[in-house]
Short mmCIF file of C-alpha atoms and ligand atoms in Angstrom, two decimals:
data_model
loop_
_atom_site.label_atom_id
_atom_site.label_comp_id
_atom_site.label_asym_id
_atom_site.label_seq_id
_atom_site.Cartn_x
_atom_site.Cartn_y
_atom_site.Cartn_z
CA MET A 1 108.79 91.38 93.39
CA SER A 2 108.48 93.65 96.40
CA THR A 3 111.32 93.57 98.92
CA TYR A 4 109.15 95.25 101.54
CA ASN A 5 107.60 92.98 104.20
CA GLU A 6 103.88 93.07 103.35
CA SER A 7 102.74 91.46 106.61
CA ALA A 8 104.18 94.16 108.90
CA ARG A 9 102.21 97.10 107.55
CA PRO A 10 100.29 99.10 110.14
CA LYS A 11 98.71 102.30 108.81
CA VAL A 12 101.10 105.16 109.49
CA THR A 13 99.73 107.78 111.88
CA THR A 14 101.30 110.68 113.76
CA SER A 15 101.71 108.46 116.81
CA ARG A 16 103.35 105.75 114.70
CA LEU A 17 105.82 108.36 113.38
CA MET A 18 106.63 109.35 116.98
CA GLU A 19 107.05 105.68 117.87
CA MET A 20 109.44 105.22 114.95
CA LYS A 21 111.58 108.06 116.28
CA ARG A 22 111.54 106.54 119.75
CA LEU A 23 112.54 103.12 118.40
CA GLY A 24 115.20 104.54 116.11
CA GLU A 25 113.36 103.17 113.05
CA LYS A 26 114.14 105.44 110.11
CA ILE A 27 111.21 107.10 108.33
CA ALA A 28 111.18 106.85 104.51
CA CYS A 29 109.34 109.75 102.86
CA ILE A 30 108.83 110.66 99.19
CA THR A 31 106.80 113.27 97.35
CA SER A 32 103.97 112.26 95.01
CA TYR A 33 101.41 114.24 93.07
CA ASP A 34 98.98 111.73 91.56
CA TYR A 35 96.93 108.60 92.24
CA THR A 36 98.97 106.13 90.17
CA MET A 37 102.34 107.15 91.57
CA ALA A 38 100.99 107.25 95.14
CA GLY A 39 99.78 103.66 94.79
CA ILE A 40 103.24 102.49 93.66
CA VAL A 41 104.98 104.49 96.39
CA ASP A 42 102.60 103.15 99.04
CA ALA A 43 103.07 99.53 97.90
CA ALA A 44 106.85 100.00 98.11
CA GLY A 45 106.60 100.68 101.85
CA VAL A 46 107.14 104.43 101.97
CA ASP A 47 105.97 105.73 105.38
CA LEU A 48 104.99 109.29 104.51
CA ILE A 49 103.97 110.85 101.21
CA LEU A 50 104.31 114.60 100.83
CA VAL A 51 102.21 116.32 98.20
CA GLY A 52 104.88 119.00 97.98
CA ASP A 53 104.49 122.38 96.41
CA SER A 54 107.49 121.17 94.39
CA ALA A 55 104.57 120.17 92.14
CA ALA A 56 104.95 123.74 90.88
CA ASN A 57 108.34 122.70 89.44
CA VAL A 58 108.01 119.05 88.51
CA MET A 59 104.33 118.91 87.53
CA MET A 60 103.69 122.43 86.23
CA GLY A 61 107.10 123.58 84.96
CA TYR A 62 107.42 126.77 87.01
CA ASP A 63 110.90 127.98 88.05
CA THR A 64 109.85 128.48 91.68
CA THR A 65 107.12 127.16 93.99
CA LEU A 66 105.53 130.60 94.34
CA PRO A 67 102.88 130.46 91.58
CA ILE A 68 101.13 127.23 92.61
CA THR A 69 97.61 127.80 94.00
CA ILE A 70 95.65 126.02 96.69
CA ASP A 71 93.29 124.69 94.00
CA ASP A 72 96.28 123.16 92.18
CA MET A 73 97.48 121.57 95.43
CA ILE A 74 94.00 120.20 96.16
CA THR A 75 93.79 118.59 92.72
CA PHE A 76 97.16 116.85 93.18
CA ALA A 77 96.41 115.86 96.77
CA LYS A 78 93.01 114.30 96.01
CA GLY A 79 94.65 111.74 93.73
CA VAL A 80 97.46 110.98 96.16
CA ALA A 81 95.12 110.49 99.13
CA ARG A 82 93.07 108.00 97.09
CA GLY A 83 96.18 106.11 95.99
CA ALA A 84 97.87 105.84 99.39
CA LYS A 85 96.48 103.13 101.65
CA ARG A 86 99.14 102.87 104.34
CA ALA A 87 101.41 105.91 104.11
CA PHE A 88 100.66 109.12 106.01
CA VAL A 89 99.73 111.84 103.49
CA VAL A 90 100.79 115.46 104.09
CA VAL A 91 100.10 118.41 101.80
CA ASP A 92 102.12 121.63 101.50
CA LEU A 93 100.22 124.84 102.16
CA PRO A 94 101.29 126.92 99.17
CA PHE A 95 102.84 130.39 99.24
CA GLY A 96 100.36 133.16 100.02
CA TYR A 97 97.79 131.00 101.80
CA TYR A 98 99.05 131.15 105.39
CA GLN A 99 101.84 133.68 105.96
CA GLY A 100 100.84 136.61 108.18
CA ASN A 101 97.18 135.65 108.38
CA PRO A 102 96.06 132.96 110.87
CA GLU A 103 92.41 133.07 109.67
CA LEU A 104 93.46 132.48 106.08
CA ALA A 105 95.90 129.80 107.26
CA LEU A 106 93.14 127.92 109.07
CA ALA A 107 90.76 128.26 106.11
CA SER A 108 93.47 126.95 103.74
CA ALA A 109 94.29 123.98 105.98
CA VAL A 110 90.59 123.15 106.46
CA ARG A 111 90.08 123.15 102.67
CA ILE A 112 93.00 120.77 102.24
CA MET A 113 91.68 118.41 104.92
CA LYS A 114 88.03 118.53 103.80
CA GLU A 115 88.56 118.33 100.05
CA THR A 116 91.50 115.92 99.71
CA GLY A 117 91.40 113.24 102.41
CA ALA A 118 95.01 114.04 103.39
CA GLU A 119 96.05 113.74 107.03
CA GLY A 120 98.11 116.85 107.68
CA VAL A 121 99.66 119.99 106.24
CA LYS A 122 103.23 121.26 105.96
CA MET A 123 104.24 124.90 106.39
CA GLU A 124 107.55 126.64 105.73
CA GLY A 125 108.97 128.87 108.46
CA GLY A 126 109.48 129.31 112.19
CA SER A 127 108.56 132.08 114.64
CA GLU A 128 107.31 134.37 111.83
CA ILE A 129 104.37 131.98 111.16
CA ARG A 130 103.81 130.94 114.75
CA GLU A 131 100.22 132.27 114.97
CA SER A 132 99.20 130.59 111.74
CA ILE A 133 100.59 127.26 112.94
CA ALA A 134 98.87 127.65 116.33
CA ARG A 135 95.51 128.36 114.70
CA ILE A 136 95.73 125.27 112.50
CA LEU A 137 96.87 123.05 115.37
CA SER A 138 93.97 124.33 117.48
CA ALA A 139 91.59 122.85 114.90
CA GLY A 140 93.11 119.41 115.38
CA ILE A 141 94.99 119.45 112.08
CA PRO A 142 98.46 117.88 112.23
CA VAL A 143 101.18 120.30 111.14
CA CYS A 144 104.65 119.44 109.82
CA GLY A 145 107.18 122.27 110.08
CA HIS A 146 109.85 123.03 107.48
CA LEU A 147 113.08 124.91 108.27
CA GLY A 148 116.44 125.56 106.62
CA LEU A 149 116.08 126.08 102.89
CA THR A 150 112.43 127.05 102.53
CA PRO A 151 111.87 127.45 98.77
CA GLN A 152 108.86 129.75 99.22
CA SER A 153 111.39 132.32 100.52
CA VAL A 154 113.77 131.96 97.58
CA ASN A 155 113.57 135.66 96.77
CA LYS A 156 114.56 136.57 100.33
CA PHE A 157 117.49 134.09 100.31
CA GLY A 158 118.55 135.00 96.75
CA GLY A 159 118.85 131.35 95.67
CA TYR A 160 118.74 127.71 96.74
CA GLY A 161 122.09 127.48 98.57
CA VAL A 162 122.82 125.68 101.85
CA ARG A 163 121.24 127.47 104.84
CA ALA A 164 122.33 127.96 108.47
CA LYS A 165 126.07 127.67 107.86
CA GLY A 166 126.76 130.59 110.22
CA ASP A 167 126.27 130.50 114.00
CA GLU A 168 123.52 133.10 114.10
CA GLU A 169 121.27 131.43 111.51
CA ALA A 170 122.02 128.00 113.02
CA GLN A 171 120.92 129.21 116.48
CA ARG A 172 117.76 130.72 115.00
CA LEU A 173 117.00 127.39 113.33
CA ILE A 174 117.52 125.49 116.61
CA ASP A 175 115.20 127.93 118.43
CA ASP A 176 112.57 127.61 115.68
CA ALA A 177 112.76 123.80 115.71
CA LYS A 178 112.28 123.77 119.50
CA MET A 179 109.34 126.15 119.15
CA LEU A 180 107.68 123.95 116.49
CA ASP A 181 108.28 120.91 118.69
CA GLN A 182 106.80 122.55 121.78
CA MET A 183 103.79 123.77 119.82
CA GLY A 184 103.02 120.19 118.86
CA CYS A 185 104.11 119.83 115.22
CA PHE A 186 104.07 116.12 114.39
CA ALA A 187 107.28 116.34 112.32
CA ILE A 188 109.83 118.86 111.11
CA VAL A 189 111.49 118.88 107.68
CA LEU A 190 115.05 120.24 107.60
CA GLU A 191 116.20 121.12 104.09
CA LYS A 192 119.75 121.72 102.89
CA ILE A 193 121.56 122.51 106.14
CA PRO A 194 124.86 121.19 107.55
CA ALA A 195 124.58 117.56 108.68
CA ALA A 196 125.98 118.28 112.16
CA LEU A 197 123.31 120.91 112.78
CA ALA A 198 120.53 118.58 111.61
CA THR A 199 121.84 115.82 113.90
CA LYS A 200 121.87 118.22 116.86
CA VAL A 201 118.31 119.41 116.19
CA THR A 202 117.12 115.80 115.81
CA ALA A 203 118.55 114.95 119.23
CA GLU A 204 117.02 118.01 120.89
CA VAL A 205 113.39 117.77 119.72
CA SER A 206 110.81 115.07 120.38
CA ALA A 207 109.13 115.41 116.96
CA PRO A 208 110.51 113.23 114.15
CA VAL A 209 112.92 115.19 111.95
CA ILE A 210 112.88 114.46 108.23
CA GLY A 211 115.93 115.58 106.27
CA ILE A 212 116.59 116.51 102.66
CA GLY A 213 120.19 117.47 102.07
CA ALA A 214 120.66 117.38 105.85
CA GLY A 215 122.80 114.26 106.33
CA SER A 216 122.07 110.87 107.87
CA GLY A 217 121.52 111.95 111.48
CA THR A 218 117.84 112.83 111.08
CA ASP A 219 114.94 110.47 111.89
CA GLY A 220 114.01 110.11 108.23
CA GLN A 221 114.72 111.21 104.69
CA ILE A 222 112.65 112.74 101.91
CA LEU A 223 113.33 113.21 98.20
CA VAL A 224 111.29 114.49 95.29
CA ILE A 225 110.16 111.41 93.36
CA GLN A 226 110.94 112.66 89.86
CA ASP A 227 114.49 113.48 90.98
CA MET A 228 115.26 110.16 92.68
CA LEU A 229 113.72 108.09 89.88
CA GLY A 230 115.74 109.95 87.25
CA MET A 231 112.76 111.49 85.48
CA ASN A 232 114.15 114.98 85.90
CA ARG A 233 117.39 114.95 83.91
CA GLY A 234 118.56 118.48 84.59
CA PHE A 235 118.53 118.33 88.41
CA SER A 236 121.33 116.60 90.34
CA PRO A 237 122.31 118.39 93.56
CA LYS A 238 124.95 116.80 95.79
CA PHE A 239 122.40 115.45 98.28
CA MET A 240 120.32 113.55 95.71
CA ARG A 241 120.83 109.85 95.01
CA ARG A 242 119.36 108.57 91.76
CA TYR A 243 117.60 105.20 92.17
CA GLY A 244 116.57 104.80 88.56
CA ASP A 245 116.80 106.26 85.11
CA LEU A 246 113.12 106.42 84.30
CA ALA A 247 113.53 109.20 81.76
CA ASP A 248 115.65 106.80 79.70
CA VAL A 249 113.23 103.87 80.18
CA MET A 250 110.24 106.05 79.27
CA GLU A 251 111.88 107.64 76.26
CA LYS A 252 113.04 104.28 74.86
CA SER A 253 109.56 102.77 75.40
CA LEU A 254 107.94 105.75 73.67
CA ASN A 255 110.44 105.55 70.79
CA ARG A 256 109.42 101.90 70.27
CA TYR A 257 105.74 102.87 70.36
CA VAL A 258 106.25 105.64 67.77
CA THR A 259 108.18 103.22 65.53
CA ASP A 260 105.45 100.54 65.85
CA VAL A 261 102.61 102.96 65.10
CA LYS A 262 104.36 104.37 62.06
CA ALA A 263 105.18 100.86 60.78
CA VAL A 264 101.53 99.78 61.34
CA ASP A 265 102.92 97.09 63.64
CA PHE A 266 100.73 98.34 66.51
CA PRO A 267 98.01 97.28 66.99
CA ASN A 268 98.40 93.80 65.59
CA ALA A 269 95.65 91.21 65.00
CA SER A 270 95.56 90.11 68.65
CA GLU A 271 95.33 93.70 69.89
CA GLN A 272 92.08 94.60 68.16
CA TYR A 273 88.35 93.66 68.30
O1 LIG B 301 107.78 120.66 98.16
C1 LIG B 301 108.51 119.71 98.46
O2 LIG B 301 108.67 118.73 97.70
C2 LIG B 301 109.23 119.76 99.72
C3 LIG B 301 110.25 118.70 99.99
C4 LIG B 301 111.44 118.93 99.15
C5 LIG B 301 110.58 118.58 101.41
O3 LIG B 301 108.99 120.62 100.50
#
């Protein structure tokens, strides 16, 4: 049984996300990477689905998000866009397809929009990618910013620790968030920064701010679906709440299947032609 009110389900658009911020209605966001999962997520009432480049980790088994290609992202995003009926679908531009090259950035974003059916792109960074963001926005493609811990820069940061704890980095983040807002980004993700800083940024920009590891003062929250459903046993940072133990459910179900096949209990007489 769904606990989400099925009758109040307008399609989520960029203007609806802005309206939600204005009304103080929190925005529930989750990552997804395939058609089946996107359909379940959409039916549950999630407002925004991110086809994150975290697919590099949770779908492809890489240690970082750096190796994933735009073709990989397009494959994942095609399924998600077909599965999502109501949620707004955003796709990460992967590492190496937009930094320092506005023409490439526009070409990458256009490919995502043309080939997947998604509704916007997300890009990691602030002033250093300003021209790339501007070029994409000028083509009418909605852009979501991403500041704080930006995993595509893991080698620069030297790890996945909390960002912007010091005054200088915090001020840079505030300036970048205001810049993204003024440029017309439809939303800004803030990852793994102090809650007080995220609350301040949320109050000072008009774009909806979506937090992950950024406290409760943002306009919405996002988590990686495998993490929050407990499919990813090894990953449990402080900010993550586990809403299920799917790894356990799946493993037990598969154990039963293996047992039944080996015992020639599956298929039985009613399960064959
Ligand atoms: O790639 C991703 O899943 C993300 C979210 C964690 C925000 O960028």
